[in-house]
């Protein structure tokens, strides 16, 4: 116990504050300890869900064929809920506390509420896991979606609602901070706090949708109402089903701005443009969730085009703005200090051995190229016919939430270990290897998922179809080579994930304590703030511009290729 | 004014924007509008659109309708030959009621999709070319009528791609498309 208690100790002054040796922020004990509490819980969920990544991947890789179908769906549900929801949402509450009171140098208001929120969230998370594990016929495993009228345990819906209520309570201290900070003044929040604030609003929207969807299904499962409409449930469900992933996206982008600054020396190239992009998200991104209903009966073409295009492209445009602004921030910051000339010297001379920097930059690149492009392409009504519920859709969201969000959050966990837990890594080499091994292997895994889905039509959510569809002579055997590559690299990716857990937990337990004032080697060359240099708008951002042109070219190529596949189909629809 | 952890300057809204960032805004904006226009336009000039008519229908009533259709259809070794242009398919755990079916290439059929129990996924591809495939969602309580014209003869396989229970992976059906 004393080892755990020592994790929550730091040298604070008589008011409970200390100055962070990396960010220079005034950090209060109440904020820091809650960030640690939520962050540690998130890592436990990551480790638990990661176990099921192994069993699920080794089942879909039918060469191994690890689980029978019954256990497969149980494991798939546990994998999804622990990684897509519990790992991410516990991290996101920690990010709200960093983005709010920590960045603003305040104490955490409503502390008891924060702790109560954590307790309720933890109870909900344990309850959801238990309800999945204890599922008995005629109930089925819920997967992530628990689509009605498939019979799913009412305990599942009930405990999921408890988790959502806990999350809402845990977010209140953040909103209170913003309210206290801004009432009666005309001041503008720092960009990271502003990003966290928009994240929080989107989270509230998503949570309300989730409570509505699960309460509707719960009422039906306990016989309060006689029947449910699958179409209405789907509309409600996807407010949280995709909304929760939009929280991940916004939290991730906020973390990108934060970490590229503190470990890469990045600056904000235009407050106006970056903030406007966040406001675009506020208005548009949750409507984009309608792209899950693109091949549903009962929704008109006009409804689909409005919600997924007008709304969706408002959000896609915002993402393309950040795609320029964030690398441009690194380029401008480094060029102003004279660190690296030429087209890409600012990038090649960057601190690539620092796992926080490497994880952040890989997250930016891989989210954009693999996750973002595929998301927009599959969000087109006609292309969606070829992606919907295939393994390619699974590839898309692994590219966004694993290569994007998880990788960024891994960088953040490493950052927190050094700056808040004040521990050195047990091995700098192993820590530095994590983002390279994980990003590299997962990239290949997600690409194979996409190929299996788009080029071979392999459906998602099946225990086996590639070697054998029972009762049929048909199979997807042509995709076997793709699955061999998928399986091998899934093993490497999961081993890299395990290495991340080992380095993190090992550093917390056995890492040397960093002396006061030591930056742990995190600070960028030349320190956090470089004085002088040209004004930012005059810095040559030609490296970033070139990278963005490459991005647009890839985007166009993938778009054209997908549309080519669509037009090769037989004639469908009006 | 360049630090994301500090309040921006008072005049942050009026600070000049880097020329290349402005150009990028233009490119990204034009691309967003362009792909929107293409998608909306394709519903007018394209041949592949997941657009049809949906009717509310009681699942039991839909099952009766599929039974009536099967009664009227001609049974052959390769499957049912529909009596007219309408083809009824009912999804249930873990079978496609109404399949296999024999259709003529180049002929437009109205494919009726509905489910008797839970949600299913209607996923179709020719046996010889797996990357030509479509995927539609099927609900109990809805009858979705989608016109389709198969251009090329061959065997088209139908699997369920929405989790509908533990036997989900066994849910398989077939279209046999013959020369018209």
XYZ file of C-alpha atoms in Angstrom:
754
model
C 0.000 0.000 0.000
C 2.815 2.378 0.833
C 4.137 1.936 -2.711
C 0.785 3.096 -4.049
C 0.510 5.911 -1.516
C 3.993 7.124 -2.494
C 2.738 7.559 -6.063
C 0.501 10.341 -4.819
C 3.280 12.260 -3.026
C 5.165 15.270 -4.365
C 6.844 18.310 -2.840
C 4.149 20.961 -2.604
C 4.413 24.344 -0.894
C 2.257 25.308 2.078
C -0.626 26.177 -0.278
C -0.418 22.784 -1.942
C 1.152 24.058 -5.183
C 4.372 23.191 -6.985
C 5.896 24.425 -10.237
C 6.243 21.838 -12.989
C 9.842 21.637 -14.187
C 8.777 20.918 -17.782
C 5.657 22.975 -18.456
C 6.297 25.709 -15.899
C 2.672 25.387 -14.782
C 1.600 25.869 -11.182
C 0.203 22.490 -10.265
C -2.041 21.963 -7.258
C -2.030 18.707 -5.320
C -5.802 18.261 -5.688
C -5.611 18.406 -9.490
C -2.510 16.279 -9.785
C -3.774 13.492 -7.550
C -7.059 13.232 -9.422
C -5.239 13.187 -12.761
C -3.123 10.311 -11.418
C -6.171 8.456 -10.102
C -8.051 8.610 -13.398
C -4.896 7.981 -15.443
C -3.939 4.864 -13.453
C -7.471 3.496 -13.768
C -7.309 4.052 -17.512
C -4.055 2.096 -17.759
C -5.613 -0.805 -15.828
C -8.507 -0.845 -18.331
C -5.972 -0.745 -21.185
C -4.106 -3.747 -19.786
C -7.322 -5.691 -19.200
C -8.782 -4.899 -22.629
C -5.418 -5.664 -24.221
C -5.611 -9.272 -23.037
C -8.761 -9.647 -25.118
C -7.077 -7.974 -28.086
C -4.885 -11.053 -28.116
C -7.646 -13.638 -27.855
C -9.874 -11.846 -30.377
C -7.119 -11.331 -32.957
C -5.956 -14.925 -32.588
C -9.519 -16.100 -33.267
C -10.019 -13.963 -36.370
C -6.658 -15.294 -37.534
C -8.235 -18.629 -38.270
C -4.807 -20.221 -38.761
C -4.776 -20.191 -34.936
C -8.558 -20.190 -34.356
C -8.169 -19.658 -30.630
C -11.761 -19.340 -29.334
C -15.081 -21.015 -30.059
C -17.769 -18.602 -31.374
C -19.543 -18.288 -28.009
C -16.420 -17.200 -26.137
C -15.346 -15.081 -29.113
C -18.310 -12.730 -28.797
C -17.790 -12.434 -25.032
C -14.128 -11.608 -25.515
C -14.912 -9.187 -28.353
C -17.374 -7.340 -26.097
C -14.814 -7.116 -23.281
C -12.142 -5.933 -25.726
C -14.415 -3.212 -27.101
C -15.781 -1.886 -23.822
C -12.469 -1.815 -21.980
C -10.466 -0.223 -24.786
C -12.945 1.949 -26.675
C -14.756 3.151 -23.578
C -13.045 2.607 -20.225
C -9.395 3.214 -21.222
C -10.340 6.278 -23.226
C -12.969 7.857 -20.983
C -10.922 7.575 -17.770
C -8.032 9.177 -19.689
C -10.346 11.892 -20.983
C -11.468 12.921 -17.518
C -7.767 13.177 -16.596
C -7.251 15.311 -19.729
C -10.125 17.602 -18.722
C -8.464 18.148 -15.347
C -5.129 18.871 -17.058
C -6.741 21.108 -19.689
C -8.824 22.966 -17.087
C -7.468 23.563 -13.587
C -3.886 22.465 -14.283
C -3.286 24.673 -17.326
C -5.051 27.555 -15.567
C -3.013 27.039 -12.373
C -6.045 26.528 -10.115
C -7.124 24.064 -7.457
C -9.690 21.427 -8.364
C -13.133 22.628 -7.322
C -15.814 20.172 -6.118
C -13.165 17.615 -5.144
C -15.589 15.262 -3.437
C -17.679 15.235 -6.571
C -14.595 14.324 -8.617
C -13.841 11.407 -6.312
C -17.505 10.336 -6.264
C -17.503 10.465 -10.062
C -14.503 8.151 -10.124
C -16.187 5.695 -7.730
C -19.400 5.610 -9.791
C -17.480 5.254 -13.057
C -15.435 2.407 -11.581
C -18.598 0.664 -10.321
C -20.184 1.060 -13.758
C -17.081 -0.272 -15.503
C -16.852 -3.303 -13.226
C -20.598 -3.834 -13.665
C -20.419 -3.757 -17.470
C -17.537 -6.249 -17.410
C -19.412 -8.507 -15.003
C -22.637 -8.355 -17.013
C -20.744 -9.404 -20.147
C -18.899 -12.222 -18.378
C -22.087 -13.519 -16.738
C -24.173 -13.446 -19.939
C -26.348 -16.539 -20.214
C -28.699 -17.760 -22.935
C -31.047 -16.515 -24.268
C -29.050 -13.285 -23.792
C -26.260 -12.591 -26.229
C -22.967 -10.739 -25.773
C -23.650 -7.008 -26.317
C -20.566 -6.226 -28.430
C -20.209 -2.439 -28.396
C -23.567 -1.717 -29.985
C -26.106 -3.972 -28.182
C -28.535 -3.499 -31.076
C -32.138 -4.109 -30.106
C -34.062 -6.389 -30.340
C -31.153 -8.784 -29.912
C -31.621 -9.948 -26.312
C -28.878 -8.480 -24.141
C -28.789 -8.655 -20.332
C -30.626 -5.724 -18.674
C -27.676 -5.580 -16.241
C -25.534 -4.513 -19.162
C -27.748 -1.525 -20.036
C -28.144 -0.639 -16.350
C -24.429 -0.652 -15.529
C -23.579 1.216 -18.745
C -25.970 3.973 -17.605
C -24.234 4.026 -14.190
C -20.892 4.502 -15.932
C -22.260 7.374 -18.036
C -23.732 9.090 -14.976
C -20.391 8.720 -13.174
C -18.615 10.300 -16.139
C -20.985 13.256 -16.094
C -20.353 13.786 -12.370
C -16.584 13.501 -12.850
C -16.717 16.167 -15.580
C -18.515 18.724 -13.365
C -15.362 19.995 -11.581
C -13.899 20.789 -15.002
C -16.928 22.814 -16.055
C -16.928 24.551 -12.670
C -13.280 25.541 -13.262
C -14.095 27.059 -16.645
C -17.084 28.883 -15.203
C -15.097 30.287 -12.274
C -12.283 31.301 -14.593
C -14.331 33.122 -17.196
C -17.260 34.698 -15.353
C -17.075 38.459 -15.223
C -14.010 38.703 -17.470
C -13.441 39.060 -21.165
C -10.364 36.818 -21.108
C -9.946 33.999 -23.568
C -8.921 30.553 -22.388
C -5.517 29.215 -23.443
C -5.847 27.037 -26.560
C -5.403 23.755 -24.663
C -8.106 24.724 -22.149
C -10.329 25.855 -25.023
C -9.867 22.494 -26.757
C -10.650 20.681 -23.514
C -13.771 22.812 -23.074
C -15.100 21.936 -26.537
C -14.235 18.282 -25.811
C -16.295 18.523 -22.634
C -19.335 19.935 -24.434
C -19.196 17.234 -27.092
C -18.868 14.663 -24.304
C -22.046 15.935 -22.652
C -23.943 15.642 -25.950
C -22.678 12.103 -26.439
C -23.473 11.063 -22.866
C -27.041 12.361 -23.102
C -27.504 10.285 -26.255
C -26.020 7.252 -24.539
C -28.268 7.554 -21.518
C -31.284 7.915 -23.822
C -30.337 4.882 -25.933
C -29.509 2.579 -23.035
C -32.470 3.744 -20.917
C -34.786 2.986 -23.856
C -33.350 -0.523 -24.250
C -33.255 -1.030 -20.472
C -36.939 -0.099 -20.132
C -37.748 -2.687 -22.779
C -35.601 -5.387 -21.158
C -37.304 -4.955 -17.774
C -40.752 -4.944 -19.442
C -41.607 -1.311 -18.772
C -42.343 -0.943 -22.473
C -43.524 -3.752 -24.722
C -41.427 -3.197 -27.832
C -38.539 -1.168 -29.212
C -37.956 0.326 -32.639
C -34.547 -0.764 -33.969
C -34.279 2.354 -36.160
C -34.923 4.755 -33.276
C -32.517 2.833 -31.035
C -29.832 3.069 -33.721
C -30.293 6.831 -34.042
C -30.025 7.278 -30.282
C -27.225 4.743 -29.919
C -25.003 6.355 -32.521
C -25.157 9.694 -30.703
C -22.885 8.009 -28.188
C -21.562 5.179 -30.341
C -19.747 7.595 -32.585
C -20.007 10.558 -30.226
C -17.740 8.787 -27.740
C -15.173 8.446 -30.504
C -15.527 12.147 -31.284
C -14.596 12.837 -27.660
C -11.511 10.711 -28.269
C -10.706 12.730 -31.365
C -11.046 16.100 -29.662
C -9.161 14.971 -26.585
C -6.448 13.616 -28.875
C -6.135 16.883 -30.808
C -5.978 18.831 -27.542
C -3.200 16.465 -26.436
C -1.431 17.024 -29.782
C -1.356 20.792 -29.185
C -0.196 20.222 -25.612
C 2.527 17.637 -26.222
C 3.964 19.059 -29.464
C 4.428 22.262 -27.495
C 5.985 20.875 -24.329
C 8.260 18.257 -25.884
C 8.671 19.661 -29.401
C 8.703 23.394 -28.757
C 5.720 23.928 -31.051
C 3.945 27.269 -31.176
C 0.397 28.147 -32.206
C 0.643 29.477 -35.751
C -2.800 31.065 -35.673
C -5.025 31.179 -32.624
C -7.889 32.342 -34.818
C -7.738 29.394 -37.188
C -7.098 26.666 -34.622
C -9.946 27.886 -32.427
C -12.293 28.217 -35.379
C -11.554 24.582 -36.231
C -12.591 23.557 -32.693
C -15.806 25.543 -33.104
C -16.482 23.698 -36.380
C -16.266 20.455 -34.399
C -18.695 21.808 -31.857
C -21.340 22.406 -34.499
C -20.751 19.569 -36.888
C -18.900 16.577 -35.596
C -21.647 14.812 -33.679
C -24.032 15.013 -36.637
C -21.436 13.110 -38.602
C -22.335 10.049 -36.501
C -25.270 9.657 -38.887
C -22.873 7.971 -41.314
C -23.574 4.742 -39.406
C -27.113 4.891 -40.790
C -26.145 5.336 -44.438
C -27.333 1.877 -45.492
C -30.243 1.618 -43.070
C -33.836 1.321 -44.218
C -36.246 4.093 -43.305
C -33.981 7.145 -43.512
C -34.330 9.293 -46.601
C -31.464 10.016 -48.958
C -31.871 13.725 -48.195
C -31.503 13.087 -44.448
C -28.396 11.022 -45.018
C -26.760 13.497 -47.377
C -27.517 16.448 -45.110
C -26.253 14.863 -41.917
C -23.238 13.096 -43.258
C -22.074 15.539 -45.848
C -22.854 19.077 -44.880
C -22.310 18.273 -41.236
C -19.587 15.714 -41.702
C -17.475 17.849 -44.007
C -17.678 20.731 -41.570
C -15.832 18.397 -39.208
C -13.561 16.922 -41.882
C -12.578 20.455 -42.894
C -11.781 21.210 -39.255
C -9.551 18.141 -39.095
C -7.722 19.260 -42.226
C -7.153 22.627 -40.526
C -5.503 20.904 -37.543
C -3.597 18.683 -39.963
C -1.818 21.829 -41.113
C -1.783 23.821 -37.886
C -0.121 21.215 -35.664
C 2.891 20.263 -37.815
C 3.142 23.949 -38.756
C 3.413 24.720 -35.044
C 6.404 22.390 -34.769
C 7.968 23.804 -37.941
C 7.502 27.426 -36.899
C 8.728 26.777 -33.352
C 11.880 25.047 -34.525
C 12.649 27.351 -37.449
C 12.406 30.389 -35.174
C 15.168 28.919 -33.022
C 17.255 28.049 -36.038
C 16.821 24.321 -35.471
C 17.037 22.721 -38.876
C 16.848 24.407 -42.246
C 15.874 23.173 -45.684
C 12.490 21.666 -46.395
C 12.348 19.099 -43.585
C 15.371 19.884 -41.412
C 13.046 21.035 -38.614
C 11.475 17.575 -38.636
C 14.535 15.376 -39.082
C 16.369 17.188 -36.281
C 13.402 16.831 -33.901
C 13.718 14.754 -30.677
C 12.756 11.381 -32.189
C 14.388 9.468 -29.333
C 11.897 10.989 -26.909
C 8.970 8.514 -26.752
C 6.506 11.297 -25.926
C 7.439 13.198 -29.080
C 7.584 10.080 -31.276
C 4.200 8.797 -30.023
C 2.589 12.196 -30.641
C 3.951 12.654 -34.140
C 3.139 9.068 -35.202
C -0.351 9.593 -33.823
C -0.769 12.743 -35.955
C 0.540 11.139 -39.150
C -1.202 7.775 -38.823
C -4.503 9.204 -37.660
C -4.534 11.493 -40.691
C -3.410 9.116 -43.411
C -5.026 5.878 -42.228
C -7.922 6.931 -40.007
C -9.063 10.319 -41.258
C -9.029 9.660 -44.989
C -10.834 6.322 -44.655
C -13.399 7.891 -42.336
C -14.353 10.550 -44.853
C -14.290 8.125 -47.785
C -16.477 5.514 -46.081
C -18.751 8.310 -44.898
C -19.920 8.899 -48.472
C -23.351 7.399 -48.923
C -22.503 5.242 -51.923
C -19.001 4.185 -50.872
C -20.466 3.218 -47.505
C -22.247 0.310 -49.209
C -18.862 -1.288 -49.769
C -17.467 -0.596 -46.273
C -20.462 -1.046 -43.979
C -19.983 -3.853 -41.473
C -17.013 -5.276 -43.322
C -13.650 -5.848 -41.674
C -12.577 -2.604 -43.396
C -14.738 -0.582 -41.006
C -12.871 -2.279 -38.153
C -9.622 -1.245 -39.866
C -10.818 2.358 -40.051
C -11.611 2.675 -36.375
C -8.446 0.900 -35.301
C -6.596 3.500 -37.378
C -8.414 6.351 -35.606
C -8.685 5.197 -32.011
C -5.644 2.932 -31.779
C -3.074 4.566 -34.057
C -4.509 8.002 -33.320
C -5.942 8.268 -29.844
C -4.285 5.368 -28.017
C -0.869 6.296 -29.353
C -1.311 9.952 -28.313
C -2.561 8.858 -24.894
C 0.427 6.501 -24.522
C 2.668 9.513 -25.098
C 0.679 11.398 -22.481
C 1.016 8.555 -19.948
C 4.797 8.569 -20.462
C 4.744 12.349 -20.006
C 2.715 12.076 -16.790
C 5.054 9.395 -15.403
C 7.959 11.827 -15.622
C 6.258 15.121 -14.831
C 3.615 14.170 -12.267
C 4.730 10.854 -10.799
C 8.328 12.195 -11.073
C 9.743 8.791 -12.010
C 12.481 8.000 -14.501
C 11.765 5.191 -16.974
C 13.141 1.824 -15.896
C 14.673 1.693 -19.360
C 14.930 4.694 -21.686
C 15.658 2.340 -24.600
C 12.533 0.237 -24.090
C 10.407 3.334 -23.576
C 11.798 4.842 -26.783
C 11.061 1.599 -28.664
C 7.367 1.490 -27.691
C 5.933 4.062 -30.141
C 8.002 2.703 -33.047
C 7.080 -0.937 -32.494
C 3.430 -0.250 -31.666
C 2.782 2.273 -34.450
C 4.649 0.192 -37.026
C 2.909 -3.103 -36.274
C -0.547 -1.612 -35.758
C -0.309 0.248 -39.066
C 0.122 -3.032 -40.897
C -2.667 -4.647 -38.862
C -5.126 -1.866 -39.741
C -4.137 -1.929 -43.424
C -4.739 -5.698 -43.548
C -8.145 -5.231 -41.916
C -9.029 -2.665 -44.570
C -7.814 -4.855 -47.430
C -9.683 -7.899 -46.078
C -12.871 -5.874 -45.883
C -12.741 -3.862 -49.108
C -10.879 -6.159 -51.467
C -12.213 -9.483 -50.177
C -15.558 -8.539 -48.649
C -14.785 -10.219 -45.314
C -17.509 -9.281 -42.804
C -16.785 -8.041 -39.296
C -18.097 -9.697 -36.142
C -17.545 -13.294 -37.155
C -15.470 -15.890 -35.357
C -14.619 -17.678 -38.588
C -15.549 -17.315 -42.251
C -12.224 -17.313 -44.040
C -11.601 -21.043 -43.959
C -15.086 -22.244 -43.374
C -18.671 -20.994 -43.316
C -20.479 -23.912 -41.684
C -23.263 -25.294 -43.882
C -21.877 -23.695 -47.054
C -19.305 -24.487 -49.698
C -18.496 -20.794 -49.900
C -15.703 -19.198 -47.870
C -13.439 -16.149 -48.020
C -10.360 -18.340 -48.465
C -8.880 -15.901 -51.008
C -8.147 -13.576 -48.071
C -5.931 -16.119 -46.266
C -2.605 -14.404 -47.181
C -3.974 -11.101 -45.862
C -4.951 -12.783 -42.604
C -1.519 -14.394 -42.241
C 0.099 -10.933 -42.328
C -2.667 -9.566 -40.081
C -2.121 -12.285 -37.481
C 1.657 -12.011 -37.337
C 1.656 -8.249 -36.977
C -1.217 -8.374 -34.476
C 1.071 -10.451 -32.265
C 3.852 -7.857 -32.598
C 1.428 -4.988 -31.927
C -0.023 -6.638 -28.833
C 3.481 -7.460 -27.564
C 4.392 -3.765 -28.043
C 1.269 -2.792 -26.112
C 2.319 -5.147 -23.330
C 5.763 -3.542 -23.390
C 4.106 -0.151 -22.896
C 2.286 -1.463 -19.819
C 5.479 -3.071 -18.486
C 7.554 0.097 -18.940
C 4.813 2.297 -17.439
C 3.984 0.176 -14.419
C 7.645 -0.811 -13.965
C 8.704 2.856 -13.970
C 6.036 3.760 -11.414
C 7.127 0.956 -9.093
C 10.870 0.760 -9.702
C 11.854 3.943 -11.552
C 14.258 6.329 -9.836
C 12.634 9.404 -8.396
C 13.504 12.504 -10.403
C 15.084 15.258 -8.302
C 13.166 18.527 -8.028
C 13.668 20.785 -11.044
C 14.874 17.925 -13.273
C 13.031 17.921 -16.600
C 13.597 14.192 -17.172
C 15.055 14.903 -20.600
C 11.653 15.920 -21.916
C 12.227 19.567 -22.697
C 12.956 20.446 -26.309
C 16.400 21.635 -27.249
C 16.602 25.339 -26.492
C 13.934 25.152 -23.781
C 10.185 25.574 -23.927
C 10.175 29.216 -24.900
C 12.584 30.458 -27.505
C 12.798 34.201 -27.663
C 13.198 36.204 -30.766
C 13.073 35.074 -34.356
C 10.622 36.266 -36.975
C 6.906 36.717 -36.269
C 5.104 33.416 -36.767
C 3.039 34.434 -39.735
C 6.233 35.280 -41.594
C 7.994 31.953 -40.892
C 8.377 29.817 -44.000
C 6.044 26.866 -43.451
C 7.005 25.157 -46.688
C 7.805 21.802 -45.050
C 4.335 21.483 -43.539
C 2.767 22.724 -46.763
C 4.587 20.035 -48.731
C 3.486 17.340 -46.274
C -0.107 18.548 -46.513
C 0.007 18.452 -50.318
C 1.209 14.839 -50.098
C -1.685 14.162 -47.714
C -4.200 15.710 -50.122
C -2.780 13.695 -53.022
C -3.150 10.447 -51.058
C -6.656 11.489 -50.027
C -7.626 12.085 -53.663
C -6.080 8.785 -54.783
C -7.922 6.760 -52.121
C -11.145 8.615 -52.868
C -10.938 7.913 -56.594
C -10.010 4.263 -55.998
C -12.992 3.696 -53.710
C -15.357 5.348 -56.136
C -13.934 3.239 -58.933
C -14.830 0.111 -56.938
C -18.352 1.435 -56.370
C -18.964 2.143 -60.037
C -17.883 -1.402 -60.937
C -20.877 -2.793 -59.020
C -24.172 -3.896 -60.511
C -26.911 -1.231 -60.558
C -28.432 -0.715 -57.113
C -31.157 1.579 -55.859
C -33.156 4.403 -57.303
C 0.658 34.753 -28.476
C 2.227 31.541 -29.604
C 1.840 29.359 -26.524
C -1.099 26.935 -26.248
C -0.801 26.969 -22.421
C -1.173 30.735 -22.062
C -3.905 33.254 -22.764
C -3.501 34.637 -26.262
C -2.805 38.341 -26.848
C -5.725 40.705 -26.842
C -5.564 41.081 -30.571
C -5.357 37.382 -31.462
C -8.343 37.458 -33.814
C -6.702 40.121 -35.992
C -3.209 38.622 -36.109
C -2.071 37.926 -39.646
C -2.320 34.351 -40.922
C 0.604 32.667 -42.630
C 0.219 32.727 -46.409
C 0.624 28.975 -46.791
C -1.938 28.275 -44.082
C -4.416 30.446 -45.998
C -3.732 28.531 -49.208
C -4.244 25.243 -47.361
C -7.588 26.495 -46.012
C -8.657 27.156 -49.588
C -7.555 23.730 -50.816
C -9.147 21.864 -47.901
C -12.357 23.873 -48.217
C -12.597 23.305 -51.957
C -12.005 19.571 -51.506
C -14.725 19.342 -48.826
C -17.236 21.109 -51.045
C -16.134 19.030 -54.042
C -16.663 15.626 -52.444
C -20.007 16.792 -51.048
C -21.117 17.835 -54.518
C -19.962 14.546 -56.048
C -21.862 12.448 -53.500
C -25.057 14.467 -53.824
C -24.724 14.541 -57.607
C -24.175 10.787 -57.852
C -27.713 10.213 -56.570
C -28.828 11.887 -59.819
C -26.415 10.491 -62.382
C -24.984 7.356 -60.739
C -26.179 3.758 -60.887
C -25.190 2.668 -57.391
C -27.202 4.356 -54.647
C -28.571 2.743 -51.499
C -31.908 4.465 -52.094
C -35.242 2.700 -52.067
C -38.626 2.834 -50.408
C -39.234 1.681 -46.855
C -42.556 0.502 -45.419
C -43.360 -0.185 -41.797
C -44.451 -3.787 -41.496
C -45.099 -6.157 -38.635
C -42.403 -8.882 -38.730
C -45.044 -11.656 -38.690
C -46.926 -10.011 -41.550
C -43.672 -9.750 -43.529
C -43.007 -13.447 -42.922
C -46.469 -14.250 -44.303
C -45.754 -12.122 -47.356
C -42.495 -13.949 -48.018
C -44.384 -17.263 -47.654
C -47.004 -16.111 -50.193
C -44.243 -15.084 -52.574
C -42.510 -18.454 -52.182
C -45.800 -20.184 -52.880
C -46.173 -18.252 -56.145
C -42.543 -18.742 -57.227
C -41.353 -21.668 -59.310
C -39.015 -24.060 -57.517
C -35.937 -25.256 -59.388
C -32.738 -27.025 -58.374
C -30.848 -23.715 -58.263
C -33.531 -21.977 -56.233
C -36.780 -20.081 -56.610
C -37.669 -18.320 -59.836
C -39.675 -15.243 -58.847
C -43.120 -14.920 -60.422
C -42.595 -11.249 -61.374
C -40.129 -8.441 -60.779
C -40.388 -8.623 -57.002
C -37.988 -10.729 -54.928
C -38.745 -11.197 -51.222
C -36.001 -11.988 -48.750
C -36.588 -12.509 -45.036
C -33.671 -12.586 -42.617
C -33.945 -14.726 -39.517
C -31.487 -16.354 -37.183
C -29.608 -17.985 -39.003
C -31.009 -18.206 -42.480
C -32.059 -16.119 -45.483
C -35.689 -17.064 -46.158
C -36.463 -16.847 -49.885
C -32.901 -17.650 -50.970
C -31.471 -19.205 -53.091
C -33.132 -17.448 -55.977
C -32.580 -17.537 -59.734
C -32.523 -14.147 -61.496
C -31.924 -12.972 -65.051
C -28.952 -10.739 -65.858
C -29.842 -7.291 -67.138
C -33.334 -7.419 -65.665
C -34.330 -4.964 -62.924
C -35.798 -6.567 -59.823
C -37.267 -4.969 -56.729
C -35.478 -6.661 -53.846
C -37.597 -6.609 -50.659
C -35.522 -6.845 -47.475
C -36.925 -7.451 -44.000
C -36.210 -9.431 -40.845
C -38.371 -11.640 -38.626
C -36.436 -11.401 -35.364
C -33.351 -9.163 -34.879
C -31.140 -6.928 -37.035
C -29.144 -8.579 -39.797
C -26.667 -7.488 -42.447
C -27.329 -8.196 -46.119
C -23.875 -8.627 -47.679
C -23.641 -9.729 -51.332
C -20.747 -10.462 -53.718
C -20.102 -12.530 -56.822
C -18.195 -15.733 -56.140
C -15.492 -14.887 -58.685
C -14.767 -11.301 -57.629
C -14.985 -10.678 -53.916
C -14.142 -6.975 -54.101
C -17.449 -6.272 -55.824
C -19.616 -6.321 -52.769
C -22.467 -4.416 -51.138
C -23.693 -4.346 -47.565
C -27.105 -3.201 -46.351
C -28.694 -3.232 -42.898
C -31.929 -5.210 -42.408
C -34.419 -4.502 -39.567
C -37.413 -6.284 -38.157
C -40.381 -3.935 -38.603
C -39.190 -2.457 -41.908
C -39.629 -3.626 -45.462
C -36.984 -1.999 -47.625
C -37.484 -2.204 -51.380
C -34.297 -1.648 -53.359
C -34.162 -2.043 -57.138
C -31.188 -4.044 -58.434
C -29.993 -5.082 -61.871
C -27.286 -7.749 -61.988
C -25.247 -7.131 -65.147
C -23.280 -10.331 -65.190
C -24.359 -13.953 -64.837
C -22.811 -15.979 -62.038
C -23.257 -17.053 -58.451
C -23.609 -14.277 -55.876
C -23.155 -15.191 -52.234
C -25.060 -13.559 -49.385
C -23.723 -13.605 -45.830
C -24.956 -11.833 -42.713
C -22.530 -9.153 -41.576
C -24.409 -7.913 -38.505
C -24.014 -9.901 -35.280
C -27.347 -11.665 -34.815
C -26.439 -14.368 -32.308
C -23.936 -17.144 -31.865
C -24.813 -18.938 -35.115
C -24.295 -15.680 -37.011
C -21.400 -16.937 -39.138
C -23.456 -19.777 -40.603
C -26.009 -17.416 -42.154
C -25.489 -17.877 -45.870
C -27.654 -17.501 -48.997
C -27.214 -17.359 -52.770
C -28.352 -15.609 -55.932
C -27.877 -17.477 -59.188
C -27.876 -14.986 -62.055
C -28.409 -16.522 -65.493
C -28.253 -15.048 -69.011
C -31.392 -13.055 -69.708
